[in-house]
Amino acid sequence: DGMGNLRVTKKGIRLEGISEFLLPLYVKEIHSRKDSPLVLQSDRNVTVNARNHMGQLTGQLTVGADAVEAQCKRFEVRASEGGKVLFSADEDEIVIGADRLKVTGTEGAVFGHSVETPHIRAEPSQDLKLESPTRSLVMEAPRGVQVNAAAGDLKATCRKELHLQSTEGEIFLNADTIRLGNLPVGSFSSSSSSSSSSSSSPSSSAPRQTIYELCVCPNGKLYLSPAGAGSTCQSSSNICLWS
């Protein structure tokens, strides 16, 4: 039947309690009892090696005091149900197959190179912010980039210049109200002395100017000009000359 804590059964050898082997142990399978876990303990580290038929090392898993290291051609983490690959890594790429990747660090995720993804979405009730503090932010797609805010505002802010460019198509602005704020107001002068009224202070009886004409300079800059019976836009306006 065996000796001490060692028992010989029909299914193999059964060890009870803590067992210590001073020399290598060669077995095909190691199972724990159904009501207890399997514990492999070492004063230094626990190393699991896999070799091929020629004895060459093909995979190694080392559990040490400071780190857990795996050396193999491909490392995979699978779900307990269905065997779906949740994480895999090899020399060429790292694949995360989970339905959701959540980064809880305060600094977020840092990518040294490009990021390729079909969808970027913030958490519910949270704002989505794409920012490049010191460089530019580039989004490219062969069939277009769609930015959608279903229940809120869409805001694009930059320190210097914001360029909207379409090389072959058009830029289409479709909204109930389109506002261009902080446009400069240019002065209108004709061949007659009608411009003198704009330079001098208006009298108290003069009506307040509330309607303006939107003008475009030759260089594309927009400005407002007091509306009149005819067009008051002039290429020689002070806004166009100093822009």
Coordinates of C-alpha atoms in Angstrom, one line a residue:
D1 CA 0.0 0.0 0.0
G2 CA 3.0 2.4 0.4
M3 CA 4.7 3.9 3.4
G4 CA 4.0 6.9 5.7
N5 CA 2.1 9.6 3.8
L6 CA 2.6 7.7 0.5
R7 CA -0.2 5.5 -0.8
V8 CA -0.4 3.4 -3.9
T9 CA -3.8 3.4 -5.5
K10 CA -5.3 2.3 -8.8
K11 CA -5.0 5.8 -10.3
G12 CA -1.3 6.2 -9.2
I13 CA 0.5 7.5 -6.1
R14 CA -1.3 9.6 -3.4
L15 CA 0.6 11.9 -1.0
E16 CA -0.9 13.2 2.1
G17 CA 0.3 16.4 3.8
I18 CA 3.5 18.3 2.9
S19 CA 6.0 16.4 0.8
E20 CA 9.6 17.2 0.0
F21 CA 11.7 15.7 -2.8
L22 CA 15.5 16.0 -2.6
L23 CA 16.0 14.7 -6.2
P24 CA 14.1 15.3 -9.4
L25 CA 10.6 13.8 -9.7
Y26 CA 9.4 12.5 -13.0
V27 CA 5.6 12.2 -13.4
K28 CA 3.1 12.6 -16.2
E29 CA 0.4 14.5 -14.2
I30 CA 0.0 16.1 -10.8
H31 CA -3.5 16.6 -9.3
S32 CA -4.6 18.1 -6.1
R33 CA -7.5 16.8 -4.0
K34 CA -10.9 17.9 -5.1
D35 CA -11.4 19.9 -1.9
S36 CA -8.0 21.6 -1.7
P37 CA -5.7 23.6 -4.0
L38 CA -2.3 22.5 -5.4
V39 CA 0.5 24.4 -3.8
L40 CA 4.1 24.5 -5.2
Q41 CA 6.3 26.2 -2.7
S42 CA 10.0 27.1 -2.8
D43 CA 12.4 29.3 -0.7
R44 CA 13.7 30.9 -3.9
N45 CA 11.5 30.5 -6.9
V46 CA 9.3 28.0 -8.7
T47 CA 10.2 27.3 -12.3
V48 CA 8.2 25.3 -14.8
N49 CA 10.1 24.2 -18.0
A50 CA 8.8 22.7 -21.2
R51 CA 11.1 20.9 -23.6
N52 CA 10.8 19.3 -27.0
H53 CA 11.7 15.7 -27.9
M54 CA 15.3 16.7 -28.4
G55 CA 15.5 18.1 -24.8
Q56 CA 15.6 21.7 -25.9
L57 CA 13.9 24.3 -23.8
T58 CA 10.8 25.7 -25.6
G59 CA 8.9 27.4 -22.7
Q60 CA 9.6 28.6 -19.2
L61 CA 7.5 30.1 -16.4
T62 CA 9.3 31.4 -13.4
V63 CA 7.5 32.7 -10.3
G64 CA 10.0 34.6 -8.2
A65 CA 9.9 36.9 -5.2
D66 CA 10.1 40.1 -7.4
A67 CA 8.4 39.1 -10.6
V68 CA 6.7 36.4 -12.7
E69 CA 8.5 35.8 -16.0
A70 CA 7.4 33.8 -19.0
Q71 CA 9.7 32.9 -21.9
C72 CA 8.0 31.4 -24.9
K73 CA 7.2 32.0 -28.5
R74 CA 3.6 33.0 -27.7
F75 CA 2.0 33.9 -24.4
E76 CA -1.8 33.6 -24.1
V77 CA -4.4 34.3 -21.4
R78 CA -7.8 32.6 -22.1
A79 CA -11.2 32.9 -20.5
S80 CA -12.4 30.1 -18.3
E81 CA -15.6 29.8 -20.3
G82 CA -15.4 29.3 -24.0
G83 CA -11.6 29.6 -24.2
K84 CA -11.6 33.1 -25.7
V85 CA -8.2 34.7 -26.0
L86 CA -8.2 37.7 -23.6
F87 CA -4.5 38.5 -24.0
S88 CA -1.8 37.3 -26.3
A89 CA 1.8 38.4 -26.9
D90 CA 4.6 37.3 -29.3
E91 CA 7.6 39.0 -31.0
D92 CA 5.4 40.8 -33.5
E93 CA 2.4 42.1 -31.7
I94 CA 0.3 42.2 -28.5
V95 CA -3.4 41.5 -28.8
I96 CA -6.0 42.3 -26.2
G97 CA -9.2 40.4 -27.0
A98 CA -11.4 41.6 -24.1
D99 CA -14.6 43.4 -24.9
R100 CA -13.5 46.4 -22.8
L101 CA -10.0 47.7 -22.0
K102 CA -10.1 49.8 -18.8
V103 CA -7.1 51.9 -17.8
T104 CA -7.4 53.2 -14.2
G105 CA -4.2 55.1 -13.9
T106 CA -4.3 58.8 -13.4
E107 CA -2.0 59.4 -16.4
G108 CA -4.1 57.2 -18.7
A109 CA -2.5 55.3 -21.6
V110 CA 0.7 56.5 -23.2
F111 CA 1.5 55.4 -26.8
G112 CA 4.9 56.1 -28.3
H113 CA 3.7 55.6 -31.9
S114 CA 0.4 55.4 -33.8
V115 CA -2.8 53.9 -32.5
E116 CA -5.2 52.1 -34.8
T117 CA -8.8 51.6 -33.6
P118 CA -12.2 51.7 -35.2
H119 CA -13.9 53.4 -32.3
I120 CA -13.0 55.8 -29.4
R121 CA -15.6 56.3 -26.8
A122 CA -15.6 57.8 -23.3
E123 CA -17.3 56.3 -20.2
P124 CA -21.0 57.1 -19.7
S125 CA -21.5 60.6 -18.3
Q126 CA -17.8 61.4 -18.9
D127 CA -16.2 63.8 -21.4
L128 CA -13.9 62.5 -24.2
K129 CA -10.8 64.7 -24.7
L130 CA -8.2 64.2 -27.3
E131 CA -5.2 66.5 -26.6
S132 CA -1.6 66.9 -27.7
P133 CA 0.0 69.2 -25.2
T134 CA 3.3 69.8 -27.1
R135 CA 2.8 68.4 -30.6
S136 CA 0.0 67.9 -33.2
L137 CA -2.9 65.5 -33.1
V138 CA -3.5 63.6 -36.4
M139 CA -6.6 61.4 -37.2
E140 CA -6.5 59.7 -40.5
A141 CA -8.9 57.2 -42.3
P142 CA -9.1 56.3 -46.0
R143 CA -12.9 56.6 -45.9
G144 CA -13.3 59.6 -43.6
V145 CA -13.2 60.4 -39.9
Q146 CA -16.5 60.8 -38.1
V147 CA -16.7 62.8 -34.8
N148 CA -20.1 62.6 -33.2
A149 CA -21.5 64.0 -30.0
A150 CA -25.0 62.6 -29.7
A151 CA -26.2 64.4 -26.6
G152 CA -23.8 67.3 -26.1
D153 CA -21.5 69.9 -27.7
L154 CA -18.5 69.3 -29.9
K155 CA -15.6 71.7 -29.1
A156 CA -12.3 72.1 -31.0
T157 CA -9.8 74.4 -29.3
C158 CA -6.2 75.2 -30.3
R159 CA -3.7 77.9 -29.3
K160 CA -2.7 79.1 -32.8
E161 CA -4.6 78.2 -36.0
L162 CA -7.4 75.8 -36.8
H163 CA -7.4 74.6 -40.4
L164 CA -10.3 72.9 -42.2
Q165 CA -9.2 71.7 -45.6
S166 CA -10.8 69.6 -48.2
T167 CA -8.6 68.8 -51.2
E168 CA -11.3 67.4 -53.5
G169 CA -14.7 67.9 -51.8
E170 CA -16.5 70.7 -49.9
I171 CA -16.8 71.8 -46.3
F172 CA -20.5 71.7 -45.4
L173 CA -21.9 73.5 -42.3
N174 CA -25.5 72.5 -41.6
A175 CA -27.1 73.9 -38.5
D176 CA -30.1 76.0 -37.4
T177 CA -27.8 78.8 -36.3
I178 CA -24.3 79.5 -37.5
R179 CA -22.4 82.1 -35.5
L180 CA -19.1 83.7 -36.2
G181 CA -18.0 85.5 -33.0
N182 CA -15.5 88.2 -32.4
L183 CA -15.3 89.3 -36.1
P184 CA -13.6 92.7 -36.5
V185 CA -15.7 95.6 -37.7
G186 CA -14.3 97.5 -40.7
S187 CA -14.9 101.1 -41.7
F188 CA -16.6 102.0 -44.9
S189 CA -15.5 104.9 -46.9
S190 CA -16.9 106.1 -50.3
S191 CA -15.7 108.7 -52.8
S192 CA -17.9 111.2 -51.0
S193 CA -17.3 112.3 -47.5
S194 CA -19.8 109.8 -46.1
S195 CA -16.9 108.1 -44.2
S196 CA -16.5 111.2 -42.0
S197 CA -19.7 110.2 -40.2
S198 CA -18.1 106.9 -39.1
S199 CA -15.0 108.6 -37.8
S200 CA -16.8 111.3 -35.9
S201 CA -18.9 110.6 -32.8
P202 CA -22.5 109.9 -33.8
S203 CA -25.1 112.3 -32.6
S204 CA -27.6 111.2 -30.0
S205 CA -30.4 111.2 -32.5
A206 CA -28.5 108.9 -35.0
P207 CA -29.9 105.3 -35.0
R208 CA -27.7 102.6 -33.6
Q209 CA -26.1 100.3 -36.2
T210 CA -27.5 96.8 -35.7
I211 CA -27.2 95.3 -39.2
Y212 CA -23.9 94.5 -40.7
E213 CA -22.7 92.9 -43.9
L214 CA -20.3 89.9 -43.9
C215 CA -17.3 90.7 -46.1
V216 CA -14.4 88.6 -47.3
C217 CA -10.9 90.0 -47.9
P218 CA -8.8 88.8 -50.9
N219 CA -6.7 86.8 -48.4
G220 CA -9.9 85.1 -47.1
K221 CA -10.2 87.0 -43.8
L222 CA -13.8 87.8 -42.7
Y223 CA -14.9 91.1 -41.2
L224 CA -18.1 93.0 -40.7
S225 CA -19.1 96.2 -42.5
P226 CA -22.0 98.5 -41.6
A227 CA -24.9 97.5 -43.9
G228 CA -26.1 100.1 -46.4
A229 CA -28.3 100.4 -49.5
G230 CA -25.6 98.7 -51.5
S231 CA -22.6 96.5 -50.6
T232 CA -20.1 98.2 -48.3
C233 CA -17.4 95.6 -48.6
Q234 CA -14.1 97.0 -49.9
S235 CA -10.8 95.3 -50.6
S236 CA -9.1 98.5 -49.4
S237 CA -10.7 98.2 -45.9
N238 CA -8.4 98.7 -43.0
I239 CA -9.1 95.1 -41.9
C240 CA -7.8 93.8 -45.3
L241 CA -4.9 96.1 -45.5
W242 CA -3.5 95.2 -42.0
S243 CA -4.2 91.5 -42.1

